Short mmCIF file of C-alpha atoms in Angstrom, two decimals:
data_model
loop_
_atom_site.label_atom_id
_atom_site.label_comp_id
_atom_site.label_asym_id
_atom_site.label_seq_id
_atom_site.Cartn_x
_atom_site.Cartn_y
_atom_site.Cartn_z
CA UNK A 16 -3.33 5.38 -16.97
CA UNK A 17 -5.98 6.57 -14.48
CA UNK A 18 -5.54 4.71 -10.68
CA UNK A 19 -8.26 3.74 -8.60
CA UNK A 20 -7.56 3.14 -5.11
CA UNK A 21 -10.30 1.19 -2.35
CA UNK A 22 -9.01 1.37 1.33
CA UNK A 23 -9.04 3.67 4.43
CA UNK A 24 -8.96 7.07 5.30
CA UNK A 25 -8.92 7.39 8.63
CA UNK A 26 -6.86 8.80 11.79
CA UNK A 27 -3.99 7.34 13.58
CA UNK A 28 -2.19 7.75 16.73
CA UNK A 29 1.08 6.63 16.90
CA UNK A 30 3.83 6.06 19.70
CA UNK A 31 7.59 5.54 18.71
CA UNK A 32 10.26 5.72 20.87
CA UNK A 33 10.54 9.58 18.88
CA UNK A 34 7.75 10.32 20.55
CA UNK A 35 4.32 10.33 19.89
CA UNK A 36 0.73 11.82 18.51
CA UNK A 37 -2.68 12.83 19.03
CA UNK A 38 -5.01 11.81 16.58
CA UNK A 39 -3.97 12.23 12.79
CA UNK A 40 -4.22 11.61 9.35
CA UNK A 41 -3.87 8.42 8.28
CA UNK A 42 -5.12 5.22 5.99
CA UNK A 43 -4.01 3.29 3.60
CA UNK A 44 -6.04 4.89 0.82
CA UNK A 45 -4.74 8.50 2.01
CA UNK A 46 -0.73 7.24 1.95
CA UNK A 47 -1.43 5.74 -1.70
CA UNK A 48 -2.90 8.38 -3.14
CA UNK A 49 -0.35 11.07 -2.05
CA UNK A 50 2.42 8.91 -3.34
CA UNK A 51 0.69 8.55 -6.58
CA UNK A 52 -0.30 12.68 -6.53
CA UNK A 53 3.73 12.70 -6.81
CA UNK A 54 4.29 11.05 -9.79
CA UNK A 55 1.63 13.31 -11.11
CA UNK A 56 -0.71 10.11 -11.43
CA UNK A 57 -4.53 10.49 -12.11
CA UNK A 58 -6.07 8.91 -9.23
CA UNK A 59 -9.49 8.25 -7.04
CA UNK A 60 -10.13 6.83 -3.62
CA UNK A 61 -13.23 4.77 -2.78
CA UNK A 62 -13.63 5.37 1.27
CA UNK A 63 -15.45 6.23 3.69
CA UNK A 64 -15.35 8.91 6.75
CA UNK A 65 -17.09 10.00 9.19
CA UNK A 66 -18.80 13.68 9.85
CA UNK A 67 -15.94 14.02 12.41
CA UNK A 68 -13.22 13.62 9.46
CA UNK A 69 -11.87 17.75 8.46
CA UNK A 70 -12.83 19.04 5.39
CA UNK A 71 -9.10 20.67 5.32
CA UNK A 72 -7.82 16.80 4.94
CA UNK A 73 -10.32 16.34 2.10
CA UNK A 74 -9.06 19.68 0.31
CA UNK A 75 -5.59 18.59 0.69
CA UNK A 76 -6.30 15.83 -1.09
CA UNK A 77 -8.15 17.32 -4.09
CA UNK A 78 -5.75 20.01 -3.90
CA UNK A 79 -3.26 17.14 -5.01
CA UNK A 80 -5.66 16.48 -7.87
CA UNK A 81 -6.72 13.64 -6.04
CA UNK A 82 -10.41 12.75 -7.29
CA UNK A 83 -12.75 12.29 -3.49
CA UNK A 84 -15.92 11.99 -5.43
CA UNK A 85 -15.89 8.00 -4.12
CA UNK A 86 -15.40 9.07 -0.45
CA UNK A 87 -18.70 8.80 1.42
CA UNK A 88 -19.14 11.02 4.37
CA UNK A 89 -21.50 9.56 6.93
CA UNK A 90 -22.35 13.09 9.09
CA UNK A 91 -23.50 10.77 12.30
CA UNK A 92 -21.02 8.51 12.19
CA UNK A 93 -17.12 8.49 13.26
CA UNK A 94 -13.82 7.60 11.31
CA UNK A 95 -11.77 4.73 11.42
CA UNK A 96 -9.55 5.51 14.28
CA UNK A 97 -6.34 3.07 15.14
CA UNK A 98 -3.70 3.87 17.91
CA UNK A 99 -0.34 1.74 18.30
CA UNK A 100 2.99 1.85 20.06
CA UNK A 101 6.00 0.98 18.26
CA UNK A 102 8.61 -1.17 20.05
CA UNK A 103 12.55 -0.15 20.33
CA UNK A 104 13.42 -1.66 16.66
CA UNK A 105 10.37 -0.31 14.77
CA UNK A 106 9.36 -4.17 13.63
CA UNK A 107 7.09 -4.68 15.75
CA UNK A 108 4.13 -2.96 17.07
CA UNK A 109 0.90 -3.29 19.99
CA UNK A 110 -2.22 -2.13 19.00
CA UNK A 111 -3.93 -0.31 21.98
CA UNK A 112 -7.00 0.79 20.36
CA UNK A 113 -9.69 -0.13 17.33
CA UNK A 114 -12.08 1.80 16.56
CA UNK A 115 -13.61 0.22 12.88
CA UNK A 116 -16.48 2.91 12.83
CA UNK A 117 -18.15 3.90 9.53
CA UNK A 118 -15.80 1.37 8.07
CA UNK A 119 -17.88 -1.56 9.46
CA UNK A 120 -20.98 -1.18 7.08
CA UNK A 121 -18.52 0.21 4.34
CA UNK A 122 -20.34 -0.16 0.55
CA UNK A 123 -17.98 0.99 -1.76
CA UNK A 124 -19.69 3.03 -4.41
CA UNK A 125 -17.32 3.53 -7.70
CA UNK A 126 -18.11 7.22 -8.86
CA UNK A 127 -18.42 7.12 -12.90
CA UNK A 128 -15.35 9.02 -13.29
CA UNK A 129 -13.49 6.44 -12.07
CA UNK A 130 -14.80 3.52 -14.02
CA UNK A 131 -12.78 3.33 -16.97
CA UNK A 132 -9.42 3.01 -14.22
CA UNK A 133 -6.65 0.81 -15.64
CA UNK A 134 -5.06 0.29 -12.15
CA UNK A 135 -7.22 -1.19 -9.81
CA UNK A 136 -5.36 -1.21 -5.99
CA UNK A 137 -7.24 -2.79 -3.60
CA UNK A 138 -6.08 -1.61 0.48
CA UNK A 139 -6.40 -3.92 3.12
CA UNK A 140 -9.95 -4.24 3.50
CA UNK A 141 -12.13 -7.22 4.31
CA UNK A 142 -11.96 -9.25 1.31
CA UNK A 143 -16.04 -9.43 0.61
CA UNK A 144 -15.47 -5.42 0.28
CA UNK A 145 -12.19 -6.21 -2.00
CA UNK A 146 -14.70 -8.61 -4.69
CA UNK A 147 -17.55 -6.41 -4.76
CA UNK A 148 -15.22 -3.54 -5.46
CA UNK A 149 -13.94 -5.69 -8.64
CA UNK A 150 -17.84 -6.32 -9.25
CA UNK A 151 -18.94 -3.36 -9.11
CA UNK A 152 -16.91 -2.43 -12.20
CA UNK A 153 -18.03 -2.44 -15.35
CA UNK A 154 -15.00 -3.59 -17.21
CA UNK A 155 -12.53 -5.45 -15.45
CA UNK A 156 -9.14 -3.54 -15.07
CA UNK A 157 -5.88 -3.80 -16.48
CA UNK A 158 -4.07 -4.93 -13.10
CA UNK A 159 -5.17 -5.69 -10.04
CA UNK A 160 -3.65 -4.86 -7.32
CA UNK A 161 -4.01 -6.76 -3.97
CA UNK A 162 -3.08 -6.05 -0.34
CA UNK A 163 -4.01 -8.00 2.43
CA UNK A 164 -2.93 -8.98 5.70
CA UNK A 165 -2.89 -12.64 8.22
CA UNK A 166 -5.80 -10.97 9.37
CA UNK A 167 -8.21 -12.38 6.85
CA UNK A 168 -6.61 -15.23 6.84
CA UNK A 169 -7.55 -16.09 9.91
CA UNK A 170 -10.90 -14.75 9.69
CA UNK A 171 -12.23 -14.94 6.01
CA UNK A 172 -10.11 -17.34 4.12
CA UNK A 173 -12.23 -18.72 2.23
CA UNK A 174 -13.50 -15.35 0.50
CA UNK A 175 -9.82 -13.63 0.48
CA UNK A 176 -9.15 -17.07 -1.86
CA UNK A 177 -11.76 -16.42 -4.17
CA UNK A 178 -10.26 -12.39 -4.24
CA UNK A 179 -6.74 -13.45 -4.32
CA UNK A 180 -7.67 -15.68 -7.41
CA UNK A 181 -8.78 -12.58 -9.16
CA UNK A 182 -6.11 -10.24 -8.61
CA UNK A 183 -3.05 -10.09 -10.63
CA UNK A 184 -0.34 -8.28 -8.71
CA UNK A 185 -0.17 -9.46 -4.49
CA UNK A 186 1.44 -7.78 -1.77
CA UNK A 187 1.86 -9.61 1.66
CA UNK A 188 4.44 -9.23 4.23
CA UNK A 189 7.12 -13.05 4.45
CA UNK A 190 4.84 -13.54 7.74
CA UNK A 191 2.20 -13.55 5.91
CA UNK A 192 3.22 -15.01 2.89
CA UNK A 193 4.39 -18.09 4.59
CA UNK A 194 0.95 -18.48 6.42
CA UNK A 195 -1.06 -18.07 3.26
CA UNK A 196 1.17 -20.84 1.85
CA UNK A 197 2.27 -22.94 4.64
CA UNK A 198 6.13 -22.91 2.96
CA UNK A 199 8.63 -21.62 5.07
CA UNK A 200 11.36 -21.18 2.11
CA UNK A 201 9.76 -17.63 0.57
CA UNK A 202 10.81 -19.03 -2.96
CA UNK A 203 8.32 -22.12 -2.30
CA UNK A 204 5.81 -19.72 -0.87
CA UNK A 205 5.49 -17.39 -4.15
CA UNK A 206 5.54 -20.27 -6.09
CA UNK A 207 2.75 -22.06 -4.46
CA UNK A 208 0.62 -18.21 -4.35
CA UNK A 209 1.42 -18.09 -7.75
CA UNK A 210 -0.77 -20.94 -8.46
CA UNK A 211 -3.79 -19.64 -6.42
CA UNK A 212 -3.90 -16.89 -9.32
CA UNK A 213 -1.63 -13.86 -9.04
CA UNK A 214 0.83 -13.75 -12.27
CA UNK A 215 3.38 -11.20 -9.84
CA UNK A 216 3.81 -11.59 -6.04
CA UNK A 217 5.37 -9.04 -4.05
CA UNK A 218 6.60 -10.07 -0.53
CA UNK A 219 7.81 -6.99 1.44
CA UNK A 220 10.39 -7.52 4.22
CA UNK A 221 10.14 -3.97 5.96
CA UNK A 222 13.74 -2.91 6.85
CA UNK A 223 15.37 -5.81 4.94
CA UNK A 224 13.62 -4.52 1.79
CA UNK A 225 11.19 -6.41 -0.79
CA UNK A 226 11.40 -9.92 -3.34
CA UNK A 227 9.02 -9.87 -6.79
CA UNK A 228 8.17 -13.20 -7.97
CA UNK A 229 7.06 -14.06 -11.40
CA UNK A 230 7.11 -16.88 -13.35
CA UNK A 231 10.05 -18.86 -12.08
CA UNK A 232 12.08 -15.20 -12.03
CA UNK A 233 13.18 -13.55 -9.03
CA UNK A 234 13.98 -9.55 -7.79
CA UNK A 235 15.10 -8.57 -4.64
CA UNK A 236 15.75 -4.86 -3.83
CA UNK A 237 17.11 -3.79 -0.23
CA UNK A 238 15.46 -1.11 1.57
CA UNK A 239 17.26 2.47 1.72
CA UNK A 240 19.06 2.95 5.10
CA UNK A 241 18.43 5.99 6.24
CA UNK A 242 19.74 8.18 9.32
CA UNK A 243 16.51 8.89 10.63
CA UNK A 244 13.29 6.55 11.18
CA UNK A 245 10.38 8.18 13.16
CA UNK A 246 7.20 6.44 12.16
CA UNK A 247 6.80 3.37 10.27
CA UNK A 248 3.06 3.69 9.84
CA UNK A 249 1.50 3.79 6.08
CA UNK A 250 5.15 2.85 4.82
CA UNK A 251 3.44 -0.34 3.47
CA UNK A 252 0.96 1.97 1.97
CA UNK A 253 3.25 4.47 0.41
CA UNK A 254 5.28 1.57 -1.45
CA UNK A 255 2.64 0.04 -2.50
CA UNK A 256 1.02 3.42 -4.26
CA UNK A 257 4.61 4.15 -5.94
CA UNK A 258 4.64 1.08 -7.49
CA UNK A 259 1.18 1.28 -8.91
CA UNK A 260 1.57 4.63 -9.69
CA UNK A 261 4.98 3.98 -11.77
CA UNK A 262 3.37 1.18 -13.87
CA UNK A 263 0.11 3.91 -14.32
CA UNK A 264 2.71 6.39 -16.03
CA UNK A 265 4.53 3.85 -18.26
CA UNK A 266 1.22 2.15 -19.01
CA UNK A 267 2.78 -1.54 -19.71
CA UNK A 268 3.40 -4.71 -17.17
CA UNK A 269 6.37 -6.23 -18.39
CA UNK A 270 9.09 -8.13 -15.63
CA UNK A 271 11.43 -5.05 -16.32
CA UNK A 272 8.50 -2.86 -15.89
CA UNK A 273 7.51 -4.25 -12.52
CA UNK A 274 11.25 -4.48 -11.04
CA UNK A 275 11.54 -0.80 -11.84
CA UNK A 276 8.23 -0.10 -10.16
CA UNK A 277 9.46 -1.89 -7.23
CA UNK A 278 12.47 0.60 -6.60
CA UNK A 279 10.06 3.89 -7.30
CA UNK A 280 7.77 2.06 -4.57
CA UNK A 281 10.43 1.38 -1.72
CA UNK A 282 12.11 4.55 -2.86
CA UNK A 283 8.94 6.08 -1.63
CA UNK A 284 8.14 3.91 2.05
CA UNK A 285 11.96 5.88 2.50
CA UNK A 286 10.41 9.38 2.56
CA UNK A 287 6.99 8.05 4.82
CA UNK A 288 9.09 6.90 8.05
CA UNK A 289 10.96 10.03 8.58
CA UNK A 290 8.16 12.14 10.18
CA UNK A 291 4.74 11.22 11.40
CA UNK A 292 1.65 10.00 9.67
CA UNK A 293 1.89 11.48 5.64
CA UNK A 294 3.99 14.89 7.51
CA UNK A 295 6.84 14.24 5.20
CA UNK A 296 5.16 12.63 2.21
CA UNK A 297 2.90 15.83 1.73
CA UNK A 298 6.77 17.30 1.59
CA UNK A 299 8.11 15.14 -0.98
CA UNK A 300 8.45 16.54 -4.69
CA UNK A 301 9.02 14.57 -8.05
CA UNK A 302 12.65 15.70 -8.43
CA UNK A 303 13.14 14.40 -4.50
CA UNK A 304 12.24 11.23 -5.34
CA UNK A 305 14.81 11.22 -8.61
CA UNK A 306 17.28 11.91 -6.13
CA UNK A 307 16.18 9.29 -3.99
CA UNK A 308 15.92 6.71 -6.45
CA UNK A 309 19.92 7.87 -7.70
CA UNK A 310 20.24 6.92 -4.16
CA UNK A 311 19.11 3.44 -4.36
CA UNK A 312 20.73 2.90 -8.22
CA UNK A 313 23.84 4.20 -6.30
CA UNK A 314 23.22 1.59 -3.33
CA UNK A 315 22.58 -1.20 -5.71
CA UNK A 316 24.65 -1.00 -8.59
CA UNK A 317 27.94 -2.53 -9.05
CA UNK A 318 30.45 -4.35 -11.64
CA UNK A 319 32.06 -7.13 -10.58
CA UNK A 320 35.49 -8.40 -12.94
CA UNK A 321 36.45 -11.97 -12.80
#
């Protein structure tokens, strides 16, 4: 199945306790779609950058049989730019700069090669941008995939409800989750964003690892631990693009489908944090990520006798 994915490509700057960067690649549209170039996934990225943005990052991408014909380049304008610092434990982070850019007057325009996409992942993006994506094409997907943030649901709440409705497949951090739902109990919270539409809801945990949700079943899958954690920037991303990317090469939706799609998705975010920006993603080949995902069966699997 053929992926299209809406979101950012932009540049980052980034300050761990590692150390830190000058401006470099980043967005959440640019992590997915090298994580799905892995798999060997057919995808395309809806974006926009700005005349500053290097045409050696575009090549990279198409070089990865990525499809850029969807990314708009505005020559006068700039690209999204965000800079952060990282705290001690890697949870938490301070934004120091914003820069929205090109991104502010953003019109996604769906190329016509990408219009018969069975995978529809939609980045965190203002959610009027997320529904005139879905709009815009002229049949509706086979899943919808939604990311989103507490951002919108501070600002735009009543528009991200009318997206969220529409979407099949949610992915929101438990902060985030239990502000969309007002539940504290995660279990309640899925339950009750169930019933604002999604069929499958996906609440990350970062280092404690990820829950899916559907239809009165649960999965919970820990996340990998790993001797080395530089960056957590775009991990989000990454999983999120392994998992879409999984269910694009078995080309079915089923429970089992999706809890296996989880693990290829995590089993990515493990490869993202270990250098900067998409550094060791770019790395990462298909029989890595076999190994990694022995890893987590290894981690994970066990036989208890009573």
């Amino acid at each position: 199945m053929k992926l299209l994915v809406v979101g950012s490509v932009a540049f980052d700057a980034i300050e761990t306790p590692f150390g830190k960067t000058d401006k470099i690649l980043g967005g959440a549209a640019t992590y997915i779609s090298i994580a799905s170039s892995i798999l060997g996934v057919e995808s395309g990225i809806v974006s926009v950058v700005g005349g500053d943005f290097p045409q050696s990052d575009l090549d990279m991408l198409s070089g990865r049989g990525v499809n850029i014909e969807g990314i708009e380049i505005v020559k006068e304008g700039k690209t999204f730019f965000w800079s952060g610092k990282y705290h001690n434990d890697l949870n938490s982070r301070d934004t120091l700069v914003t820069e929205v850019n090109v991104l502010e007057n953003f019109d996604p325009k769906i190329p016509e090669s990408m219009q018969d996409a069975e995978i529809l992942l939609l980045g965190n993006l203002h959610p009027g941008v997320q529904l005139s994506v879905l709009e815009k094409m002229k049949n509706r997907p086979k899943l919808v995939i939604l990311d989103t943030m507490n951002f919108w649901m501070d600002s735009a709440l009543d528009i991200l409800m009318q997206m969220i409705a529409k979407t099949d497949v949610i992915t929101i951090n438990d902060e985030e989750a239990r502000q969309l739902s007002a539940e504290y109990s995660l279990v309640k919270a899925a339950k009750k964003i169930h019933e604002m539409g999604p069929k499958y809801v996906i609440i990350k945990k970062g280092e404690h690892g990820a829950l899916l949700f559907h239809d009165g079943k649960i999965f919970a899958i820990p996340a990998l631990p790993l001797e080395e954690v530089f960056d957590p920037t775009g991990a989000g991303d990454t999983f999120a693009g392994g998992f879409a990317s999984y269910l694009a090469k078995k080309g079915s939706f089923t429970f089992d489908n999706m809890k296996a799609a989880l693990i290829v998705g995590s089993a990515m975010a493990s490869f993202t944090v270990e250098k900067f920006g998409t550094q060791r993603l770019e790395e990462v080949t298909e029989s890595d990520m076999m190994e990694r995902i022995n890893s987590f069966k290894e981690l994970t699997t066990f036989e208890v006798e009573v």
